[in-house]
Coordinates of C-alpha atoms in Angstrom, one line a residue:
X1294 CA -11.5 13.8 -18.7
X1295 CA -9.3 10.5 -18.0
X1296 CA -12.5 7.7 -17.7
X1297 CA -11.6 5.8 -14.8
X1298 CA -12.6 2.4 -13.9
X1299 CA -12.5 0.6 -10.1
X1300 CA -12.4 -3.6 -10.0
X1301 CA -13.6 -4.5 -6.7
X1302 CA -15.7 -2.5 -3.9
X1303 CA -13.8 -2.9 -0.7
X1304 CA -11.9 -0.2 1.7
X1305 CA -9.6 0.4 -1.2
X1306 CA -12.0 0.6 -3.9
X1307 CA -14.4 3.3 -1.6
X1308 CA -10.6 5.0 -0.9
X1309 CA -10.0 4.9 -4.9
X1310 CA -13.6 6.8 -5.4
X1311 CA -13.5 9.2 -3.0
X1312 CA -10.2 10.1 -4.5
X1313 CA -11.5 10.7 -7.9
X1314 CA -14.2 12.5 -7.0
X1315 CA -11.1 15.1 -6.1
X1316 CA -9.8 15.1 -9.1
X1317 CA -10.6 17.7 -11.9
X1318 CA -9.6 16.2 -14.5
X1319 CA -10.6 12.5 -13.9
X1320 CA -14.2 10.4 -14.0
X1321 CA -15.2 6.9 -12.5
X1322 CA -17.5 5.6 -14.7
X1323 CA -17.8 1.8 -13.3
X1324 CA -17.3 0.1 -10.3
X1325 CA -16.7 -3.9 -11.3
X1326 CA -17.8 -6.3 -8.3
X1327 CA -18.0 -10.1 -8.2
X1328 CA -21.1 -9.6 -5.7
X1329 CA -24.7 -8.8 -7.1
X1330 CA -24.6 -5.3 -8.3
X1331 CA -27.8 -5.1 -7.0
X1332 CA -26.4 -5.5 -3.6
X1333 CA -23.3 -2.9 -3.7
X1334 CA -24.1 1.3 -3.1
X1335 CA -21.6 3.6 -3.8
X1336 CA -20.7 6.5 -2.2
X1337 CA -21.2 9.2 -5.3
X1338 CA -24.1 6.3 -6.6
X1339 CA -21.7 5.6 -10.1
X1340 CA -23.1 2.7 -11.7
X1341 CA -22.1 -1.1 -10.2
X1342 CA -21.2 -3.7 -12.8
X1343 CA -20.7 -7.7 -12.5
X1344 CA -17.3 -8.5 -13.1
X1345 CA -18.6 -10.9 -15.8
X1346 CA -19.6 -7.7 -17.6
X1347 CA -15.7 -6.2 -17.7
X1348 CA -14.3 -6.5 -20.7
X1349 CA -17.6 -5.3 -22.6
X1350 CA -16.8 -1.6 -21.2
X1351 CA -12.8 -1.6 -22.5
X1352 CA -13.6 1.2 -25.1
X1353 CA -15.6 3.5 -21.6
X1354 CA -12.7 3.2 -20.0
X1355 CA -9.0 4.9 -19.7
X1356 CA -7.5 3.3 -17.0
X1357 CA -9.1 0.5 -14.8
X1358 CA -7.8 0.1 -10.7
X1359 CA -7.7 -2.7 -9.3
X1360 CA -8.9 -3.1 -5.5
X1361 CA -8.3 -7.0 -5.2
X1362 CA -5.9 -8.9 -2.8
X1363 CA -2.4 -9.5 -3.6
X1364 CA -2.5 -13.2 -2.1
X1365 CA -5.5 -14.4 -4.5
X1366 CA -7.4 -11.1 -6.7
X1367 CA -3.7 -9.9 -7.8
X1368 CA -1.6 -12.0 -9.5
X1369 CA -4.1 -13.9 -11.7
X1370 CA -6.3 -10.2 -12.2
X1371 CA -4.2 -8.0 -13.2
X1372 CA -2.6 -9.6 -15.8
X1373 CA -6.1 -10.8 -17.3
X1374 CA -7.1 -7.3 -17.2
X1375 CA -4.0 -6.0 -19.3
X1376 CA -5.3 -7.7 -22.0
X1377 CA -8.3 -5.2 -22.1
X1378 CA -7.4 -2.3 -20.2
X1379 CA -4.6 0.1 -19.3
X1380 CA -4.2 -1.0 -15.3
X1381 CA -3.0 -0.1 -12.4
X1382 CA -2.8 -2.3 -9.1
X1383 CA -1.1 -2.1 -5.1
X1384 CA 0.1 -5.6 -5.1
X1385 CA 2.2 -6.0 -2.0
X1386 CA 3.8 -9.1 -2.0
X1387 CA 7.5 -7.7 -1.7
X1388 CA 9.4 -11.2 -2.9
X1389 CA 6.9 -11.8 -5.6
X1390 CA 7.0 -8.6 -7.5
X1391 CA 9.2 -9.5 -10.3
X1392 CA 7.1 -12.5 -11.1
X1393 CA 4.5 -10.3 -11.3
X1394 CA 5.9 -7.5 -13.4
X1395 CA 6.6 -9.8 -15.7
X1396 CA 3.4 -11.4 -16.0
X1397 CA 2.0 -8.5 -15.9
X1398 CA 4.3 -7.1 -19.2
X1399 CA 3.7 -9.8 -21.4
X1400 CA 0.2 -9.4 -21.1
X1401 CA 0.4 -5.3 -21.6
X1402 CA 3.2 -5.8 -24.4
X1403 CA 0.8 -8.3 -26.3
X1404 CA -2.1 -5.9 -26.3
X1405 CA -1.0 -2.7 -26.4
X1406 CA -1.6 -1.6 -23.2
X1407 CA 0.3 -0.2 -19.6
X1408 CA -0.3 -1.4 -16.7
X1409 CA 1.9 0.1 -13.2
X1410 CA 2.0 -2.5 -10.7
X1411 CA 2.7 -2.4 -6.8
X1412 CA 1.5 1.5 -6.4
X1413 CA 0.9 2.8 -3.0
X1414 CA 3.4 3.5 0.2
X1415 CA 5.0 0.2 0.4
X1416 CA 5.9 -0.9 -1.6
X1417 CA 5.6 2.7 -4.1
X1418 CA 6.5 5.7 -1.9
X1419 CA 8.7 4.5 0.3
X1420 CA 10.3 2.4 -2.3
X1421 CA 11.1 5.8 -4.7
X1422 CA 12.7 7.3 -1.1
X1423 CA 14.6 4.6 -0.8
X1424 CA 16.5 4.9 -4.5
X1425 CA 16.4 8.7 -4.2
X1426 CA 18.4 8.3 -0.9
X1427 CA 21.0 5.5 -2.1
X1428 CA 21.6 7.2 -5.4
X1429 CA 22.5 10.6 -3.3
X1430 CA 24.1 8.7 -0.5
X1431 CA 25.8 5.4 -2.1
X1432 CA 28.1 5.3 1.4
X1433 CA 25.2 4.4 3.6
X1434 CA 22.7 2.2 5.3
X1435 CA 18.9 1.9 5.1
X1436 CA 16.4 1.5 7.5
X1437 CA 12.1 1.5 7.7
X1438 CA 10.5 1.8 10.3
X1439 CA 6.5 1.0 10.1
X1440 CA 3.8 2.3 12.2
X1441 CA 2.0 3.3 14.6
X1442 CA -0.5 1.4 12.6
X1443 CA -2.7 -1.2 12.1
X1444 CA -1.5 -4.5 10.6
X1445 CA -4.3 -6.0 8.9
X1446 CA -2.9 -8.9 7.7
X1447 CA -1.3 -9.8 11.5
X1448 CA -4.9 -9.1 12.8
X1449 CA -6.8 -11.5 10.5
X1450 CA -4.2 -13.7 11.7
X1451 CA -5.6 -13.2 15.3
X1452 CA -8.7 -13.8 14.1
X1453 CA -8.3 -16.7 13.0
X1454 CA -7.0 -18.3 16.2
X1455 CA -9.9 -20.5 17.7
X1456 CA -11.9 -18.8 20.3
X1457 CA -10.6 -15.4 19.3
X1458 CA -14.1 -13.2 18.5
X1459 CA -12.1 -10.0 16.6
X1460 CA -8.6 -8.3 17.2
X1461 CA -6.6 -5.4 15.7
X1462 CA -2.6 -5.3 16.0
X1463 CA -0.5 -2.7 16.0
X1464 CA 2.9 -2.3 14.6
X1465 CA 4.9 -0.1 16.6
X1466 CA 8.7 1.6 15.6
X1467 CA 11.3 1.3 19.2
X1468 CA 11.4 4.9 19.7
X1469 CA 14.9 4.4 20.8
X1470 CA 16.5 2.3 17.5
X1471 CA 14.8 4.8 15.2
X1472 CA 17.0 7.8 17.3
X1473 CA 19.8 6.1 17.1
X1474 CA 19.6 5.9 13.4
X1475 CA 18.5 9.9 13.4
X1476 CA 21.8 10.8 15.1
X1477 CA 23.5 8.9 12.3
X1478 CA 25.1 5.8 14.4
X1479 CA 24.2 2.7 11.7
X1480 CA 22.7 0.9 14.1
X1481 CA 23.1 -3.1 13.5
X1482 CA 19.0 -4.0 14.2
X1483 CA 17.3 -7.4 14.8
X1484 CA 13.8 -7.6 13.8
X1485 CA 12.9 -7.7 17.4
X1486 CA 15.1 -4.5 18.1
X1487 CA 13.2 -2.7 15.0
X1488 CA 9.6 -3.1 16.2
X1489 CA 7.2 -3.8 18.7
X1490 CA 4.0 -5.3 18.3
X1491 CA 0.7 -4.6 20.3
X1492 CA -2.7 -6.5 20.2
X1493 CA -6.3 -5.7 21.8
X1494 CA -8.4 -9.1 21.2
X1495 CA -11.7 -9.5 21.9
X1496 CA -12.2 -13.2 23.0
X1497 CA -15.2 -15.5 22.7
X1498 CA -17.2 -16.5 26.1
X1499 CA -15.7 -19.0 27.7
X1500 CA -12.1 -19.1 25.3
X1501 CA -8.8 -19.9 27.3
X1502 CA -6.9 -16.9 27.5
X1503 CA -3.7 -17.8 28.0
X1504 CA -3.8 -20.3 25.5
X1505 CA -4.9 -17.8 23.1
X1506 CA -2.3 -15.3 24.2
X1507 CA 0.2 -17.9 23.8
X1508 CA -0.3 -18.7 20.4
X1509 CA 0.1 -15.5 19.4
X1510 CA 2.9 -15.0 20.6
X1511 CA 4.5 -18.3 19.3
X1512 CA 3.3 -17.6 16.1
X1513 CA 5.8 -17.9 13.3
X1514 CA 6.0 -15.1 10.6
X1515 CA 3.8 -13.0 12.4
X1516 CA 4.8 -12.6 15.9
X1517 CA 7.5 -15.0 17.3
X1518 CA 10.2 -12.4 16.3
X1519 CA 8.6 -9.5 18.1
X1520 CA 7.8 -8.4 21.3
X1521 CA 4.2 -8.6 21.5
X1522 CA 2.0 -7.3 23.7
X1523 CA -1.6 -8.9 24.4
X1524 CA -4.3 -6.9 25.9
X1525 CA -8.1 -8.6 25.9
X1526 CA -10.6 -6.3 25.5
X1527 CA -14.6 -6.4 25.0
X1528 CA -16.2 -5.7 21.6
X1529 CA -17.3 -2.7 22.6
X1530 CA -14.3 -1.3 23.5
X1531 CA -12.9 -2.8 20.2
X1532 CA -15.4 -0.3 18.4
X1533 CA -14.9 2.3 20.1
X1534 CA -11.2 2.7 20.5
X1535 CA -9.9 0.5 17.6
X1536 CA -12.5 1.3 14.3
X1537 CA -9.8 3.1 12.3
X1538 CA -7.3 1.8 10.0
X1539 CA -4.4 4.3 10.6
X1540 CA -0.6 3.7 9.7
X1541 CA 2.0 5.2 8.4
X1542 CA 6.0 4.7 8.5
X1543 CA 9.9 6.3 8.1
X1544 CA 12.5 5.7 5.7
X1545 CA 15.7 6.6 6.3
X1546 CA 19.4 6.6 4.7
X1547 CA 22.3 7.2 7.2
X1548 CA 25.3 8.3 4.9
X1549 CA 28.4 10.2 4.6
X1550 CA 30.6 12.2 2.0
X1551 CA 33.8 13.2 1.8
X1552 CA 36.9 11.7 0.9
X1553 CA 37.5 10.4 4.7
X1554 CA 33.8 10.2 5.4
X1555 CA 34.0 13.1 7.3
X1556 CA 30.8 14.5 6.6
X1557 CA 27.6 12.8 8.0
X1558 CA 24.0 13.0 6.2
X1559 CA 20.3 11.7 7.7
X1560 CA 17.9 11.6 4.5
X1561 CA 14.3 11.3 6.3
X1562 CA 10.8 10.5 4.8
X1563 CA 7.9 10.2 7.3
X1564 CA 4.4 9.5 6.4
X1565 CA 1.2 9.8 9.1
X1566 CA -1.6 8.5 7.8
X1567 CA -5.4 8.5 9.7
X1568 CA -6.6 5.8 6.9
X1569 CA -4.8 3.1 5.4
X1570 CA -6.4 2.5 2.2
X1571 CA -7.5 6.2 1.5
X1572 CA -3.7 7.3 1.1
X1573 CA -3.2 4.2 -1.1
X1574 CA -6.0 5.2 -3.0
X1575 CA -4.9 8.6 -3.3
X1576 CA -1.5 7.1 -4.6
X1577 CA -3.1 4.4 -7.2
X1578 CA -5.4 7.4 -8.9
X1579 CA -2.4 9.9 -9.1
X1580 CA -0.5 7.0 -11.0
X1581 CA -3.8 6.2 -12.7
X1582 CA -3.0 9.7 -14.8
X1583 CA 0.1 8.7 -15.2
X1584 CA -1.0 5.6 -16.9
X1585 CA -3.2 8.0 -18.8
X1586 CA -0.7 9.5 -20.3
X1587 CA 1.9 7.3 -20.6
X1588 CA -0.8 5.4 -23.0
X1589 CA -1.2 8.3 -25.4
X1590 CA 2.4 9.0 -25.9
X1591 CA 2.3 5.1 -27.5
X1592 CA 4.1 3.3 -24.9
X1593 CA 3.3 -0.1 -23.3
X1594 CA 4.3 -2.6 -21.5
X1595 CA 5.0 -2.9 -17.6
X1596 CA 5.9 -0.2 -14.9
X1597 CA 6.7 0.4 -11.7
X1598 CA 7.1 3.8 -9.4
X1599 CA 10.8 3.8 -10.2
X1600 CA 9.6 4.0 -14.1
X1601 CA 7.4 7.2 -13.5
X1602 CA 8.4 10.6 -14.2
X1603 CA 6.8 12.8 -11.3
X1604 CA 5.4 15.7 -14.0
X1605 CA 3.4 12.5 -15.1
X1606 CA 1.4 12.9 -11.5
X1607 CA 0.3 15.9 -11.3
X1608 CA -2.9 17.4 -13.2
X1609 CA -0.9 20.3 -13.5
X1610 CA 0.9 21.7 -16.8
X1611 CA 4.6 21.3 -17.2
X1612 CA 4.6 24.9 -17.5
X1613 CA 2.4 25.1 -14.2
X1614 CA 4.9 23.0 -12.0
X1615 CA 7.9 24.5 -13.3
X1616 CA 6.6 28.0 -12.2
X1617 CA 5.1 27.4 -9.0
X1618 CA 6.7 24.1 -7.6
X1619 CA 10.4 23.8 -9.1

C-alpha cells in the first residue's frame, strides 16, 4: 500500500480523502492542519496531526498532498516539504510556475526526493491536451474555454467589496465563439468575446446597490474585460441555488494537414465537472502513485504532468492496460 499523507483540511484536502478511500492500492494515514487537531473531523475519522508535528511522520509516509493556497500555502510549503517528503501540490498560478518548479527541484534534488507540482485540470489536464494537440497539429491555433463554473477566486473578490454579505460568480464560454472554433474558422477572440461572466450577490441591509454593482463591473483583472452580469439575490436563495462548486472547461486545437492545407482537423477535450475540488483531488492522488513510483525506480528531482508517463497513473499492471485499454 502507497501511505499517503494530506497537508491541510479544506474542500481539497476532504476531495483528496474521499479519493483515496477509492483507491485499492493507496492509504491516508495523516491529515496535517495548522488548526487544533482537536477541532478538525474527518470524513473516514484518520488521525489529525498539527502541522508542527510533520516532519516527525517522514518515514509513515509515501507521498504527502498538499491542500494549501497557491497565493500564500504554495510556494513557501511545498518546497519546505520536499526536504522531507515525496510531494505533490495543484499550484495554479499560471506565470509563476517556473519559479516554482524550480524551487521546488532544488529542494527535491538536495534530498532525495520527487515532488509533481501544478497537478489538477488547469493547469494539468488541460495543459497535457494542449501539447498532445500542438505536437499532432503543429499548423494550428489553440483556444480554452472555461465553465459553466464557479470562479472562486472572482467571488471572494465580490466579497470583499464593502456592503457585499456573500456572492458566487460564474464563468460562462460565448456559445457562439466556441462554434465557431468547432467548425474550424480560427476565430481572432478578445477576452470579452471568449467569456461571459455572471454574478448572484447577496447584499448587506441597507448597502447601495448600484454602487456595489458598479464596482464590480469596473473591477480590473477580474471583471472590467468581461461582460458581467449582476443579479442580487437573498441568502437564502444563495444556499439554495448556488451551494455547489461546479466547473469544468474545453480545449481545443483548430489545425490542418496537407501540403496545401487542404485538410481541416478539430482536436476537442471537454471536462464537466459537479465539484471543483473533488476532480482535482481525484487528479492530485492519481499523480500521488505516480510519485510513488517514480521514487522507487531512484529518480528525483522536479515534475510536471508533461514529465509523467500515463502507465505511471493507473493502479493497473502494464500487462493489465496493454490488454484491456491499448
Amino acid at each position: 500500500m502507497i501511505r499517503v499523507g494530506i497537508a491541510g483540511y479544506g474542500n481539497l484536502g476532504r476531495g483528496v480523502e474521499c479519493a483515496l478511500s477509492k483507491s485499492q492500492d493507496m492509504e491516508l494515514v495523516g491529515v496535517f492542519s495548522r488548526r487544533d487537531p482537536s477541532t478538525v473531523k474527518t470524513v473516514t475519522d484518520v488521525a489529525v496531526f498539527s502541522m508542527d508535528e510533520i516532519e516527525a511522520k517522514k518515514d509513515d509516509i509515501d507521498v504527502l498532498i498538499l491542500c494549501g493556497g497557491s497565493a500564500n500555502d504554495l510556494p513557501t510549503q511545498t518546497p519546505e516539504m520536499a526536504k522531507y517528503f515525496n510531494v505533490i501540490d495543484s499550484f495554479d498560478t499560471h506565470a509563476k510556475i517556473p519559479e516554482h518548479f524550480a524551487n521546488v527541484d532544488k529542494a527535491c534534488q538536495e534530498n532525495g526526493h520527487i515532488g509533481i507540482i501544478s497537478v489538477g485540470w488547469d493547469p494539468g489536464m488541460f495543459s497535457l491536451n494542449r501539447l498532445y494537440a500542438q505536437a499532432i497539429l503543429p499548423n494550428g491555433k489553440d483556444y480554452t474555454f472555461w465553465g459553466k463554473g464557479v470562479s472562486q477566486g472572482h467571488s471572494d473578490a465580490i466579497r470583499r467589496i464593502e456592503g457585499v454579505a456573500d456572492a458566487r460568480q460564474y464563468t460562462i464560454p460565448v456559445e457562439a465563439a466556441l462554434e465557431s472554433v468547432r467548425k474550424g474558422e480560427n476565430p481572432e477572440l478578445t477576452t470579452r468575446e471568449k467569456h461571459t461572466r455572471e454574478c448572484f450577490v447577496v447584499a448587506e441591509e441597507g448597502a447601495d446597490l448600484d454602487k456595489i454593482e458598479n464596482e464590480i463591473k469596473t473591477m480590473p483583472n477580474y471583471f472590467a474585460d468581461y461582460d458581467t452580469t449582476v443579479h442580487f439575490i437573498s441568502q437564502e436563495e444563495l444556499n439554495r441555488d448556488h451551494a455547489g462548486i461546479p466547473h469544468g472547461g474545453v480545449v481545443l486545437r483548430s489545425g490542418s494537414t496537407g501540403f496545401n492545407d487542404e485538410n481541416k482537423h478539430v482536436i476537442e477535450y471537454k471536462l464537466t465537472l459537479d465539484s471543483n475540488p473533488e476532480f482535482t483531488s481525484s487528479v492530485l492522488v492519481a499523480y500521488a502513485r505516480a510519485a510513488y513510483r517514480l521514487c522507487k525506480e531512484g529518480q528525483k528531482g522536479c515534475k510536471t504532468v508533461f514529465d509523467i508517463a500515463p502507465a505511471y497513473l493507473h493502479a493497473a499492471s502494464g500487462d493489465e492496460l496493454r490488454k484491456n485499454l491499448l
